Short mmCIF file of C-alpha atoms in Angstrom, two decimals:
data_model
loop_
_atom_site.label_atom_id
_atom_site.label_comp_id
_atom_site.label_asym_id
_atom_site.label_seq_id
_atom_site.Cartn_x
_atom_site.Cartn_y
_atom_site.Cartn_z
CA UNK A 1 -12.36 -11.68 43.86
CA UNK A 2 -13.15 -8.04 44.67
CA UNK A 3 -12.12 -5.30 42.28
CA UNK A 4 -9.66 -3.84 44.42
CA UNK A 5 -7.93 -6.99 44.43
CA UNK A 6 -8.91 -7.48 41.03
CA UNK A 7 -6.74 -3.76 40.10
CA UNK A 8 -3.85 -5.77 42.20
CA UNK A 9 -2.87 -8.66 40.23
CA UNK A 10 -4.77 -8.54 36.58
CA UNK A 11 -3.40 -7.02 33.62
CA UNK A 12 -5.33 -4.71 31.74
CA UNK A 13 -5.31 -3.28 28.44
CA UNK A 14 -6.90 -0.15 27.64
CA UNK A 15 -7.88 2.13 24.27
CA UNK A 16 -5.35 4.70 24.40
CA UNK A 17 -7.93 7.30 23.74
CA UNK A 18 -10.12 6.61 27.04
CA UNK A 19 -7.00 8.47 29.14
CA UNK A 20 -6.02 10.80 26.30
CA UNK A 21 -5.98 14.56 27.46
CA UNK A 22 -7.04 17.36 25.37
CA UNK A 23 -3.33 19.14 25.22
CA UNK A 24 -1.93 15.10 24.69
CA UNK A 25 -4.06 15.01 21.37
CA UNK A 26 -3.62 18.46 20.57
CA UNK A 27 0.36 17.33 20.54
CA UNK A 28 -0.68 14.09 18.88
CA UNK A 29 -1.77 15.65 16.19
CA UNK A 30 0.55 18.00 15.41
CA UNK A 31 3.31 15.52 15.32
CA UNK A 32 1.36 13.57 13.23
CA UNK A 33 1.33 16.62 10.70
CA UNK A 34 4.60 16.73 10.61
CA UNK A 35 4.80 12.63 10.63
CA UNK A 36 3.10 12.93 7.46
CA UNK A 37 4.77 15.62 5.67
CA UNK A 38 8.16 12.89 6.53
CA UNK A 39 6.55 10.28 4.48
CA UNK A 40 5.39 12.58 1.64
CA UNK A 41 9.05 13.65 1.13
CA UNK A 42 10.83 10.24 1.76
CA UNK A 43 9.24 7.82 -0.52
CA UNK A 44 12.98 5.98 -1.08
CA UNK A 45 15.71 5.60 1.40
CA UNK A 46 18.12 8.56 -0.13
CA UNK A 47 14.63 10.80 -0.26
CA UNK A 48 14.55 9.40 3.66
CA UNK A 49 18.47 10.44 4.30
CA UNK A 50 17.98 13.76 2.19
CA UNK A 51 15.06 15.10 4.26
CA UNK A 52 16.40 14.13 7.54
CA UNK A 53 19.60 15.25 7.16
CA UNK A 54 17.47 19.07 6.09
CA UNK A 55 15.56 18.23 9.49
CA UNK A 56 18.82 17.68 11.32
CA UNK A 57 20.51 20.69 10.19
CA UNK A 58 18.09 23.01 11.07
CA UNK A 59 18.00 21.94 14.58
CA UNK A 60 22.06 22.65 14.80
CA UNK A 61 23.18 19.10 13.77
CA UNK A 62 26.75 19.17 11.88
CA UNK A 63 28.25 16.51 9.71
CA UNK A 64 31.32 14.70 12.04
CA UNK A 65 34.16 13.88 10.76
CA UNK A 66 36.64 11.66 12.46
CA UNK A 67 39.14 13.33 15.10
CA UNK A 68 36.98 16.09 15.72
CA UNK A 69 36.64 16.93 19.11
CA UNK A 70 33.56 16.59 20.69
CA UNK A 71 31.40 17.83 23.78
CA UNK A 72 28.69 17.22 25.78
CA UNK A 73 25.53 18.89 23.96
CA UNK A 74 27.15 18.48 20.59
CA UNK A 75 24.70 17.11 17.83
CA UNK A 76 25.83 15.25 15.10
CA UNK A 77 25.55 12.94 11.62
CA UNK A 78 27.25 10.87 9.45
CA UNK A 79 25.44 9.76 6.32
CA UNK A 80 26.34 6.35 4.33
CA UNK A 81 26.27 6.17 0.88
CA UNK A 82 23.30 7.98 0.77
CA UNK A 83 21.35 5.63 1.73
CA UNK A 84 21.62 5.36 5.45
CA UNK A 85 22.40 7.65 8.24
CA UNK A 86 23.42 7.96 11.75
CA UNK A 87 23.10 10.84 14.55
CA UNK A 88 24.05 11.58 17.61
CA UNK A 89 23.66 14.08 20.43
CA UNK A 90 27.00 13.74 23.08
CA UNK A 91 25.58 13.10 26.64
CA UNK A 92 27.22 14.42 29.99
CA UNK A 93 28.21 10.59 31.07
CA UNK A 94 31.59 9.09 28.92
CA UNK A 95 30.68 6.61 26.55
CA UNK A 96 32.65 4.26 29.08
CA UNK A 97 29.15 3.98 30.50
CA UNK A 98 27.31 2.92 26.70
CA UNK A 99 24.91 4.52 24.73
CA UNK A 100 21.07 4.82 24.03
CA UNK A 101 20.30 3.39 20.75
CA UNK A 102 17.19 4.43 18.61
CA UNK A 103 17.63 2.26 15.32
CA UNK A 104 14.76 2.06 12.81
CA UNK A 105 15.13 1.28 8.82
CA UNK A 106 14.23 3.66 5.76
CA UNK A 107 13.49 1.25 3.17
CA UNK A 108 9.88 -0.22 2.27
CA UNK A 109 8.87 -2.93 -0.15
CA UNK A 110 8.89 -2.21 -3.74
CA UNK A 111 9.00 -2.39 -7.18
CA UNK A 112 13.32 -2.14 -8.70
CA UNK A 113 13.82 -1.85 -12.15
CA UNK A 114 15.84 -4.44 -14.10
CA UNK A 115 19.14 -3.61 -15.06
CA UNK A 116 18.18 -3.63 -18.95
CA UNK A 117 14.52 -2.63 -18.05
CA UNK A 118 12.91 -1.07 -20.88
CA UNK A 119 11.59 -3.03 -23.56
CA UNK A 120 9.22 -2.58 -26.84
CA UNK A 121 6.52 -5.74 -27.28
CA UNK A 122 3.38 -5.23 -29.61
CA UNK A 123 4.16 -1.67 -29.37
CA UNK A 124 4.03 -0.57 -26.28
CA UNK A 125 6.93 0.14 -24.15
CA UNK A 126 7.72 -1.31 -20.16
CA UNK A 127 9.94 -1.25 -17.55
CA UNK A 128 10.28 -4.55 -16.22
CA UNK A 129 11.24 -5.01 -12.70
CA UNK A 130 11.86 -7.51 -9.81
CA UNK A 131 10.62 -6.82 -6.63
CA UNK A 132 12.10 -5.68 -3.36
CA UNK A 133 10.71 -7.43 0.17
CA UNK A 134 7.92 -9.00 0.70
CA UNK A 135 5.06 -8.02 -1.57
CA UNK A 136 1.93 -9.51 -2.42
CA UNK A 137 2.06 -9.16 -6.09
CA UNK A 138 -1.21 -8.78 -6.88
CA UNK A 139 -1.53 -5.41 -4.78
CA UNK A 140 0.82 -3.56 -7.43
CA UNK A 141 -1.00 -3.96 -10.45
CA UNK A 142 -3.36 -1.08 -11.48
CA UNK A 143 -2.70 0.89 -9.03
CA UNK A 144 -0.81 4.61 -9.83
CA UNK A 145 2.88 4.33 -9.45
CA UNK A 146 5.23 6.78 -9.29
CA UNK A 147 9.64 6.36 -10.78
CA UNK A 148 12.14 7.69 -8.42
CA UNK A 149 15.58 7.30 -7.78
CA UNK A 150 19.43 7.60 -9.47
CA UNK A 151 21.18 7.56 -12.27
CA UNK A 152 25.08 7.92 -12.67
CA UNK A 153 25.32 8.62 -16.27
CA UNK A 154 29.02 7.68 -17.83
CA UNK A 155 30.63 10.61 -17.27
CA UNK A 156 30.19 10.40 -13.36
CA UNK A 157 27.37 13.12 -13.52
CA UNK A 158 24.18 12.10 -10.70
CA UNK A 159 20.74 12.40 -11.63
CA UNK A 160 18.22 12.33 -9.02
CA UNK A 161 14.91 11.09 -11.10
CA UNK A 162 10.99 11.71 -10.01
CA UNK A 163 8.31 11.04 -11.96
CA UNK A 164 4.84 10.73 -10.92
CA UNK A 165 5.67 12.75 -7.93
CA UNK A 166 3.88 16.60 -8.18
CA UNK A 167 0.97 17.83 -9.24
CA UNK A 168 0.02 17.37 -13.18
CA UNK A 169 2.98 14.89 -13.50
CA UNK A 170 2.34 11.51 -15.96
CA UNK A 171 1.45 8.43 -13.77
CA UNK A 172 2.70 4.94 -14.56
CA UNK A 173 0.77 1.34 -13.85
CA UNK A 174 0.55 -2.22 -14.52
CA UNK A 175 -1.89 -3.28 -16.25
CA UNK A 176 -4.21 -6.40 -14.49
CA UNK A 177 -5.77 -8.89 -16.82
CA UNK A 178 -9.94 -7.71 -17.38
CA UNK A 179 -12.19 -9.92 -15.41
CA UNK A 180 -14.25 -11.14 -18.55
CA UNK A 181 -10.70 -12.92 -19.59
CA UNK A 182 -9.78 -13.98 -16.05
CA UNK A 183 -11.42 -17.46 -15.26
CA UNK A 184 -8.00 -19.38 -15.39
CA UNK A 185 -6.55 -16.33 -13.78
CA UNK A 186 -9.17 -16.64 -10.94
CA UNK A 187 -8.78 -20.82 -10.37
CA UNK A 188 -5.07 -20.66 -9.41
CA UNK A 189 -3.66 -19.81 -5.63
CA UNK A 190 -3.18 -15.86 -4.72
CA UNK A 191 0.34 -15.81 -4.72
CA UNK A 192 0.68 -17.09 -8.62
CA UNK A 193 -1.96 -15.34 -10.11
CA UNK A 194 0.35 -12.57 -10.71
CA UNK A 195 3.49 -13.43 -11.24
CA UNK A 196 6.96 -11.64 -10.50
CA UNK A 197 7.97 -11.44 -14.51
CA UNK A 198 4.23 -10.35 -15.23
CA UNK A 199 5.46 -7.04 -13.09
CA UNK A 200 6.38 -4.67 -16.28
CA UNK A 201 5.23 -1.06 -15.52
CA UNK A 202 3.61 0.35 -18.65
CA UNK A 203 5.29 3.74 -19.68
CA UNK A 204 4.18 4.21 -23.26
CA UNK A 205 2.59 3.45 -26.43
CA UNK A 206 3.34 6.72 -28.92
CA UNK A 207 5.97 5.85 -31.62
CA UNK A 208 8.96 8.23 -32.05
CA UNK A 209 7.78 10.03 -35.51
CA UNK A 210 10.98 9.02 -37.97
CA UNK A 211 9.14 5.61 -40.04
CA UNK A 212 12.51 4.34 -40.30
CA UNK A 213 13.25 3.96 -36.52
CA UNK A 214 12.54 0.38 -35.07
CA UNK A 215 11.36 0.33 -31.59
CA UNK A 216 9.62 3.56 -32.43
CA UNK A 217 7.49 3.13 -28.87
CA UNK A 218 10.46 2.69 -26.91
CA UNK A 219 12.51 5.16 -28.70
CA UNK A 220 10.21 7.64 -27.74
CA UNK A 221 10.42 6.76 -24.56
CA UNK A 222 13.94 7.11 -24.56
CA UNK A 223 13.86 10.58 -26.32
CA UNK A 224 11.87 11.89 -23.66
CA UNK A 225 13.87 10.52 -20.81
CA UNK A 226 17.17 12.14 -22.89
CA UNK A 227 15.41 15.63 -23.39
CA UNK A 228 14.91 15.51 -19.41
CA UNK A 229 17.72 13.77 -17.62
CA UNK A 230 20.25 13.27 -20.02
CA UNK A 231 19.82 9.93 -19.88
CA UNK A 232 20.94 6.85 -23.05
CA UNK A 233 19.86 3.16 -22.72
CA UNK A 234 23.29 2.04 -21.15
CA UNK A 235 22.67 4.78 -18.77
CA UNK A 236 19.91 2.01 -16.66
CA UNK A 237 22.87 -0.13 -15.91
CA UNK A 238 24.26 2.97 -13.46
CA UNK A 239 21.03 3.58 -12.32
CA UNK A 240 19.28 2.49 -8.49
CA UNK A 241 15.19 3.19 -10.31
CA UNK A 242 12.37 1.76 -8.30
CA UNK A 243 8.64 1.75 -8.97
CA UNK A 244 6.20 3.00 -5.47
CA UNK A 245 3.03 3.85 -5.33
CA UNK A 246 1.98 7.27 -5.84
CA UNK A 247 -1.15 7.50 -3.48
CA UNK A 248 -0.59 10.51 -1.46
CA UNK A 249 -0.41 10.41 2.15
CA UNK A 250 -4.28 10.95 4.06
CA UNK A 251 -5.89 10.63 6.92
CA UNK A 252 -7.75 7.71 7.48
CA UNK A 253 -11.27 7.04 9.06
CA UNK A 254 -14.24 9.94 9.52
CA UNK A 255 -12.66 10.45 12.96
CA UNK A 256 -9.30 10.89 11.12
CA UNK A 257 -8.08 8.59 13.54
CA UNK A 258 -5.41 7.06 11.45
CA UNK A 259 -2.96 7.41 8.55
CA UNK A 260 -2.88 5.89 5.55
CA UNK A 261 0.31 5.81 3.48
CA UNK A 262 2.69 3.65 1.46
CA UNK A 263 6.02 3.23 2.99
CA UNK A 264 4.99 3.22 7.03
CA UNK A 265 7.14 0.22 7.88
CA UNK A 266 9.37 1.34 8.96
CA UNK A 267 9.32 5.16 8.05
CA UNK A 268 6.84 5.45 11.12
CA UNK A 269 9.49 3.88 13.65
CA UNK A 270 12.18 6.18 11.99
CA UNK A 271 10.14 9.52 12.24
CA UNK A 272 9.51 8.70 15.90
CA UNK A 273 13.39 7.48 16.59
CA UNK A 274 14.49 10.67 14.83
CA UNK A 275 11.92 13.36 16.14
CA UNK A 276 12.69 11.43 19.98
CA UNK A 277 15.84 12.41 19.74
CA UNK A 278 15.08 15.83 19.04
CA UNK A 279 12.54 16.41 21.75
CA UNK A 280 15.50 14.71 24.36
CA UNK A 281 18.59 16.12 22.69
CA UNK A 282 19.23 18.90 25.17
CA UNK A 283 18.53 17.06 28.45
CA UNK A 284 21.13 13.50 27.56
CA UNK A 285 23.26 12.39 29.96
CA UNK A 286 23.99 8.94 28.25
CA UNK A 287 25.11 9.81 24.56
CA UNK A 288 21.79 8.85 22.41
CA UNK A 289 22.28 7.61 18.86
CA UNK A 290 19.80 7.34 15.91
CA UNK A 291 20.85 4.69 13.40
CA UNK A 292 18.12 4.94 10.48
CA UNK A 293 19.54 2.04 8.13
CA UNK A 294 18.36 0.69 4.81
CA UNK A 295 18.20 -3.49 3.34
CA UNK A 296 15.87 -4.47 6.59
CA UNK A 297 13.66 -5.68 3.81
CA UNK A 298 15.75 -8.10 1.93
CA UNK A 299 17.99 -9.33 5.72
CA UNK A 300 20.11 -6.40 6.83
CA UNK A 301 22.81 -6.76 4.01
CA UNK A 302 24.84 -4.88 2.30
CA UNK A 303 26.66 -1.62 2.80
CA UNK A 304 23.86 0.18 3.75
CA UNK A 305 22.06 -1.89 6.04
CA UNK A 306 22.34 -2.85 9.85
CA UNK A 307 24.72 -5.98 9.26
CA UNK A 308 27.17 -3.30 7.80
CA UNK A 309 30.12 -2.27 9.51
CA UNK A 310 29.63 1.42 9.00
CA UNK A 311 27.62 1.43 12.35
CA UNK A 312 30.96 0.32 14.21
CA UNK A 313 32.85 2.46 12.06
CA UNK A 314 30.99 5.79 13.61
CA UNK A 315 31.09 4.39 16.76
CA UNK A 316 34.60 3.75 17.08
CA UNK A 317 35.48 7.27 15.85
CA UNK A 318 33.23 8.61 18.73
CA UNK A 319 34.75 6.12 21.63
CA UNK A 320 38.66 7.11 19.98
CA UNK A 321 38.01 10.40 20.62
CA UNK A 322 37.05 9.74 23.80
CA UNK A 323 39.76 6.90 24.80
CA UNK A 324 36.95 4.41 25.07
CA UNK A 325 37.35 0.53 23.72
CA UNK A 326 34.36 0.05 21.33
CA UNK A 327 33.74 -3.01 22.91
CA UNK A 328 33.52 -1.79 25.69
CA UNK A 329 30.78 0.68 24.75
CA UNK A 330 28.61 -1.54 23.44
CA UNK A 331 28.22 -3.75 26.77
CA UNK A 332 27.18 -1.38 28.53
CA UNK A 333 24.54 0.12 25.71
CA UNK A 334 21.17 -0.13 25.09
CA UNK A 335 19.09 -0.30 21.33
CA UNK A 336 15.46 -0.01 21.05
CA UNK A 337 14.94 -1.71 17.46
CA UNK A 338 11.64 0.09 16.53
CA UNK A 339 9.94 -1.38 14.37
CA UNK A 340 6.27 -2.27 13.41
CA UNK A 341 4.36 -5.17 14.44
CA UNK A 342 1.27 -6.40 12.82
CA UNK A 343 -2.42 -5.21 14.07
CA UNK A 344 -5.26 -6.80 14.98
CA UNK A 345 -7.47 -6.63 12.20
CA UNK A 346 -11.12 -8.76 13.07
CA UNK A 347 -10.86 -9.55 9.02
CA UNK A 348 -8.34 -12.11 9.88
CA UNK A 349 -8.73 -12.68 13.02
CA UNK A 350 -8.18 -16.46 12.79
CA UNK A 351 -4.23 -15.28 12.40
CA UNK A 352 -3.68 -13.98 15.45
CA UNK A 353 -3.66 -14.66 19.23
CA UNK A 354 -5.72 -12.12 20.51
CA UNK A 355 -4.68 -12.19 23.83
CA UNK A 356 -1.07 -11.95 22.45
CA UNK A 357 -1.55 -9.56 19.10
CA UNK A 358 -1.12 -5.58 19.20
CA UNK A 359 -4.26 -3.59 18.75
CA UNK A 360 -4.59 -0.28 17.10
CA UNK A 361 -4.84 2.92 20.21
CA UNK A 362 -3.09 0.97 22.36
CA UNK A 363 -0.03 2.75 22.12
CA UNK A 364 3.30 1.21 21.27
CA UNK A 365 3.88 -2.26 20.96
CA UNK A 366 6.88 -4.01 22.57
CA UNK A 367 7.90 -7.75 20.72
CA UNK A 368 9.92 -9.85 23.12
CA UNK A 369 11.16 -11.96 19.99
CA UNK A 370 10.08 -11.74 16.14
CA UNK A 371 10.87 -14.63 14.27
CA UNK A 372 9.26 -17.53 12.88
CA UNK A 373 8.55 -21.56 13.55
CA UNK A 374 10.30 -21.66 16.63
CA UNK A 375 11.34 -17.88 16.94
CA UNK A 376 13.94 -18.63 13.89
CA UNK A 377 15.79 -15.33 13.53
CA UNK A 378 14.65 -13.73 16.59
CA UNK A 379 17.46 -11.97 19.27
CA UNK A 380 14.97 -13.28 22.34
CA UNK A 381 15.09 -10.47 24.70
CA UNK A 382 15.68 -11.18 27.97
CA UNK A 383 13.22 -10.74 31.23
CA UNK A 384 16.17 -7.94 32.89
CA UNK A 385 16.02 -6.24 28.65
CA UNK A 386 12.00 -6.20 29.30
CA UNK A 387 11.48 -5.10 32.57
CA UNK A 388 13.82 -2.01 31.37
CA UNK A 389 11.63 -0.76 29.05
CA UNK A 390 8.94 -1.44 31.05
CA UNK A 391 9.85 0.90 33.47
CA UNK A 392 11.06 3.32 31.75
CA UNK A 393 7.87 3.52 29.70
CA UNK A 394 5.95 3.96 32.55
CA UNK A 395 8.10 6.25 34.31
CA UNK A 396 7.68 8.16 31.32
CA UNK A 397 4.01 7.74 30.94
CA UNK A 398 3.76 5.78 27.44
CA UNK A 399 1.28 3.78 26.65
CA UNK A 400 2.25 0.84 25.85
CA UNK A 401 1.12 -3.06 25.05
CA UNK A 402 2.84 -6.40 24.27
CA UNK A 403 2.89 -8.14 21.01
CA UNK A 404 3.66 -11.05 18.89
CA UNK A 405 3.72 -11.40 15.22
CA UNK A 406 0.80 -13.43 14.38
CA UNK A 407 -0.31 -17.32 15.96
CA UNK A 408 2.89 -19.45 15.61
CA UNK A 409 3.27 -21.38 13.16
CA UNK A 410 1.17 -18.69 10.70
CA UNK A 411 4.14 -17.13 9.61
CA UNK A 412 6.63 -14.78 10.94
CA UNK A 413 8.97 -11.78 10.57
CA UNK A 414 12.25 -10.21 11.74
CA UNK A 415 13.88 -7.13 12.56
CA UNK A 416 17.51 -5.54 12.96
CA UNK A 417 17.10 -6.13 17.01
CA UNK A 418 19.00 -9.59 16.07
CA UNK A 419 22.02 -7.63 14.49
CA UNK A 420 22.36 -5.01 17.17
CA UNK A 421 22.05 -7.97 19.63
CA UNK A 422 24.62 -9.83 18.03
CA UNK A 423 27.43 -6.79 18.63
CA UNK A 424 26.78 -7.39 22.47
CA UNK A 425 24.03 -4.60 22.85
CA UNK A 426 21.03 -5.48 25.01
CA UNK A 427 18.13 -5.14 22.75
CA UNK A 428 14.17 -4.82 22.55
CA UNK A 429 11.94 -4.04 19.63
CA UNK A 430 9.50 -1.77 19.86
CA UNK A 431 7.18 -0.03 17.59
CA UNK A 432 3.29 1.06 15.93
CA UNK A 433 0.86 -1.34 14.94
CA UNK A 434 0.44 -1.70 11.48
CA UNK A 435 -2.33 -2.94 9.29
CA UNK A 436 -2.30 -3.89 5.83
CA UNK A 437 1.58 -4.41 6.36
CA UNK A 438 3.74 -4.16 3.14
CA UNK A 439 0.30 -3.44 1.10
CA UNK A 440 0.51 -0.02 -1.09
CA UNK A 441 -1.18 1.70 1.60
CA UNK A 442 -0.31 0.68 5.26
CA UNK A 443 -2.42 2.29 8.00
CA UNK A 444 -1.60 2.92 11.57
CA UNK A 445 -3.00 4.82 14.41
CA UNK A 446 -2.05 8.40 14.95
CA UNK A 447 -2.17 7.63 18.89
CA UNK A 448 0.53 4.64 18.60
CA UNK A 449 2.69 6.99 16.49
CA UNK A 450 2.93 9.52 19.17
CA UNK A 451 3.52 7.18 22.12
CA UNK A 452 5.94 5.22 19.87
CA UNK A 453 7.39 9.25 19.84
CA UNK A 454 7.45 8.98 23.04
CA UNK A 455 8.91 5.66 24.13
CA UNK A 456 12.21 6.82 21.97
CA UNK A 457 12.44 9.56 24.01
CA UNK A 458 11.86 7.76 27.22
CA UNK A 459 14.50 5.08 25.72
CA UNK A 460 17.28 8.18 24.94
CA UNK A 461 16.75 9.68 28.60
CA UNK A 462 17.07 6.61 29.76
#
C-alpha cells in the first residue's frame, strides 16, 4: 500500500506535542497556571462553588432569579445548596432550538468524618471517618491531610473550617502500622490490609491541664477547636468535615509536562467546562450552560448531584421566560459529560487495550460508553452523537483521541452522561487522561487539559 493511500484510509494517533506551536503552548501554559491556582482553592465542592462563583462574577455573571427577564449576551448562575452550581450565557437562537451543555462534577474521593467522630483511646485523640468514592485505602495513611468543611453550630450560625490549609498550619495523618510489626499485615490481599474502620485521623495526644478532667486528650482537642470556631461536641452532628490530602498542587516531570494534584477528577473537566464557556461566552448563538454538580462519586444522588431535579428546575425558569416547553428544550440539546478517563500507564499495561486506552499528549479523550461487564451503567452514545463531536472538534482544531476505560471485564466506571441522557439530551463524554486516578495525587497532562479547554468551547459554539 503506498503512503499516500496509506494517509487515505488509516487512522493515526499522534503526541500532541509533535504539532504544538510555540503561541499554542505559550497559551497552554498559562491556562494551566490558572488551572492550578482552581485546584489550590477548591479542595471541597463548596470551596469549588465559592471560587467559581468569584471567577464568574468578575467576568459580569449575575445570580438569576426566576422571572427575570433575560437577553441574548446575558451571563448568569444559580448556585445549589452550596454545593453545586449552574451558569449560563443566553445565545441569539430561542431555546426552542436546545442548548449546549458543558456538565462536569466538583467532588473527589475522600476521607468524611463520622457523625460522633472524635474519640480518646490510650490517650490519644482521632477523628474517625468513612470514606467517600472509591479509594484505595491504603493510599491515605501517612500521608499529610488537611480538615475542611462546615459546621452549623445550634444557634444556626455557619462555620466554614480549614485546617492544614496555609502556610505554618498543624497537619493531620493516619498513622500506618511500622514494617518490623507488619508480616501478617503484609500476607493478606491489598484491599484489606487497611481497613475502612482502621481510617481514624490522628489529631492529638496533649492532655487538657485540669487532673480531674477525663478524656483530658480529647478535651484538649475540643478546647482548641472551641477557642477557634466556636465549636462543642454536639456541634459534629451539624457539621459536613472531610479529611483531603494536603500536598500542594506542582508541576510534574523535569519537562514540567504535567500536573500533579489531589482532586483532578473531575476538577480538571470542570475548570475546562467553566473557563470554555468563558472564552465562547460572547460569540453563542445556541444558549451554552455549565452544570458543575457534586455526588458523581457515590452515583449522582442526592440534592446536589446530577440525578437532582435542581438542573430541570433552572432550566424550566429559563424556557418559562422564554415560552419554551422544557421538554422540548432538551430534545433538541446537546451535553458534553466531561469527565476523565484512565491513562495509559506501561506499569499496568496488562489492564488496558492499547489500541483502545487514552494516552497522555494526545489531547482529549472521547468515551463512547463507560460502564462495566457489559457496559452496565453506560448511556451508549450513538454513531450520529459521535460523529458530532467529531466534527466539531476538528472544525475547531482539538486534538483529540478515543478511549475506553480499561480491557473489559477488568473493571469499569461511570459518569453523569447516563443521567443527562436519560432527560432526552443527546450525550458524549469527554475529558483528560488521568493517571493514578482517585490516588492522593492524580496526574494529567498539561496538553490534554488545554485541548479538553478547547473541545468545551468547540462543544458551546457548537
Amino acid at each position: 500500500m503506498s503512503a499516500k493511500r496509506s494517509d487515505a484510509l488509516l487512522h493515526k494517533r499522534e503526541n500532541g506535542y509533535r504539532s504544538l506551536s510555540a503561541e499554542e503552548k505559550a497559551a497552554m501554559n498559562a491556562y494551566c497556571e490558572d488551572y492550578k491556582t482552581f485546584l489550590d482553592k477548591s479542595r471541597t465542592e463548596r470551596e469549588a462553588v465559592r471560587y467559581t462563583v468569584q471567577l464568574a462574577e468578575a467576568r459580569g455573571y449575575r445570580p438569576y432569579h426566576r422571572g427575570e427577564a433575560l437577553k441574548p449576551g446575558d451571563k448568569i448562575y444559580r448556585v445549589n445548596r452550596d454545593k453545586a452550581i449552574m451558569l449560563a450565557v443566553m445565545g441569539s437562537e430561542s431555546l426552542d432550538k436546545g442548548v449546549n451543555i458543558g456538565a462536569a462534577h466538583i467532588d473527589a474521593p475522600r476521607l468524611d468524618l463520622k457523625p460522633n467522630p472524635l474519640i480518646e483511646d490510650s490517650e490519644f485523640a482521632l477523628l474517625k471517618t468513612h470514606y467517600y468514592g472509591g479509594i484505595r485505602k491504603y493510599h491515605w495513611v501517612s500521608i499529610p491531610l488537611s480538615l475542611r468543611g462546615v459546621v452549623v453550630k445550634r444557634d444556626g450560625t455557619k462555620v466554614d473550617v480549614v485546617i492544614g490549609g496555609e502556610p505554618g498550619d498543624p497537619l493531620l495523618t493516619i498513622p500506618d502500622l511500622l514494617p518490623h510489626l507488619a508480616d501478617k499485615q503484609a500476607k493478606e490481599p491489598l484491599w484489606q490490609a487497611i481497613k475502612g474502620e482502621d481510617l481514624n485521623i490522628l489529631v492529638g495526644s496533649e492532655p487538657y491541664p485540669d487532673p480531674d478532667e477525663k478524656d483530658a486528650v480529647k478535651l484538649m482537642v475540643l478546647d482548641i477547636l472551641n477557642q477557634k470556631y466556636g465549636m462543642v461536641e454536639e456541634d459534629f452532628l451539624s457539621a459536613e468535615l472531610c479529611a483531603v490530602p494536603a500536598y500542594p498542587v506542582a508541576d510534574v516531570g523535569l519537562d514540567r509536562s504535567m500536573i500533579g494534584s489531589y482532586g483532578q477528577d473531575d476538577r480538571v473537566c470542570s475548570f475546562a467546562a467553566l473557563q470554555g464557556l468563558f472564552d465562547a461566552e460572547e460569540t453563542l448563538k445556541r444558549t451554552g450552560v455549565c452544570m458543575l454538580v457534586d455526588k458523581e462519586e457515590i452515583g449522582s444522588v442526592g440534592i446536589s448531584g446530577m440525578q437532582s431535579r435542581a438542573f430541570e428546575y433552572f432550566m424550566e425558569i429559563l424556557c418559562d421566560g422564554q415560552g419554551v416547553k422544557l421538554s422540548h428544550c432538551f430534545a433538541k440539546s446537546f451535553c458534553l459529560s466531561a469527565d476523565v478517563s484512565n491513562a495509559f500507564d506501561p506499569n499496568f499495561a496488562e489492564t488496558c487495550d492499547r489500541r483502545n486506552n487514552s494516552m497522555l499528549n494526545y489531547g482529549v479523550s472521547i468515551c463512547k460508553y463507560t460502564g462495566s461487564r457489559g457496559k452496565g451503567g453506560a448511556s451508549d452514545a450513538s454513531a450520529e452523537a459521535m460523529q458530532h463531536v467529531r466534527s466539531t472538534l476538528d472544525a475547531a482544531g482539538v486534538k483529540w483521541q478515543i478511549a475506553t476505560l480499561g480491557k473489559v471485564d477488568q473493571g469499569g466506571g461511570g459518569t453523569v452522561a447516563a443521567y443527562m441522557a436519560n432527560r432526552n439530551i443527546v450525550t458524549v463524554d469527554a475529558g483528560v487522561p488521568v493517571l493514578c486516578m482517585h490516588a492522593p495525587l492524580e496526574i494529567v497532562s498539561k496538553l490534554d487539559c488545554y485541548e479538553t479547554m478547547k473541545a468545551c468551547k468547540a462543544i458551546y459554539l457548537a
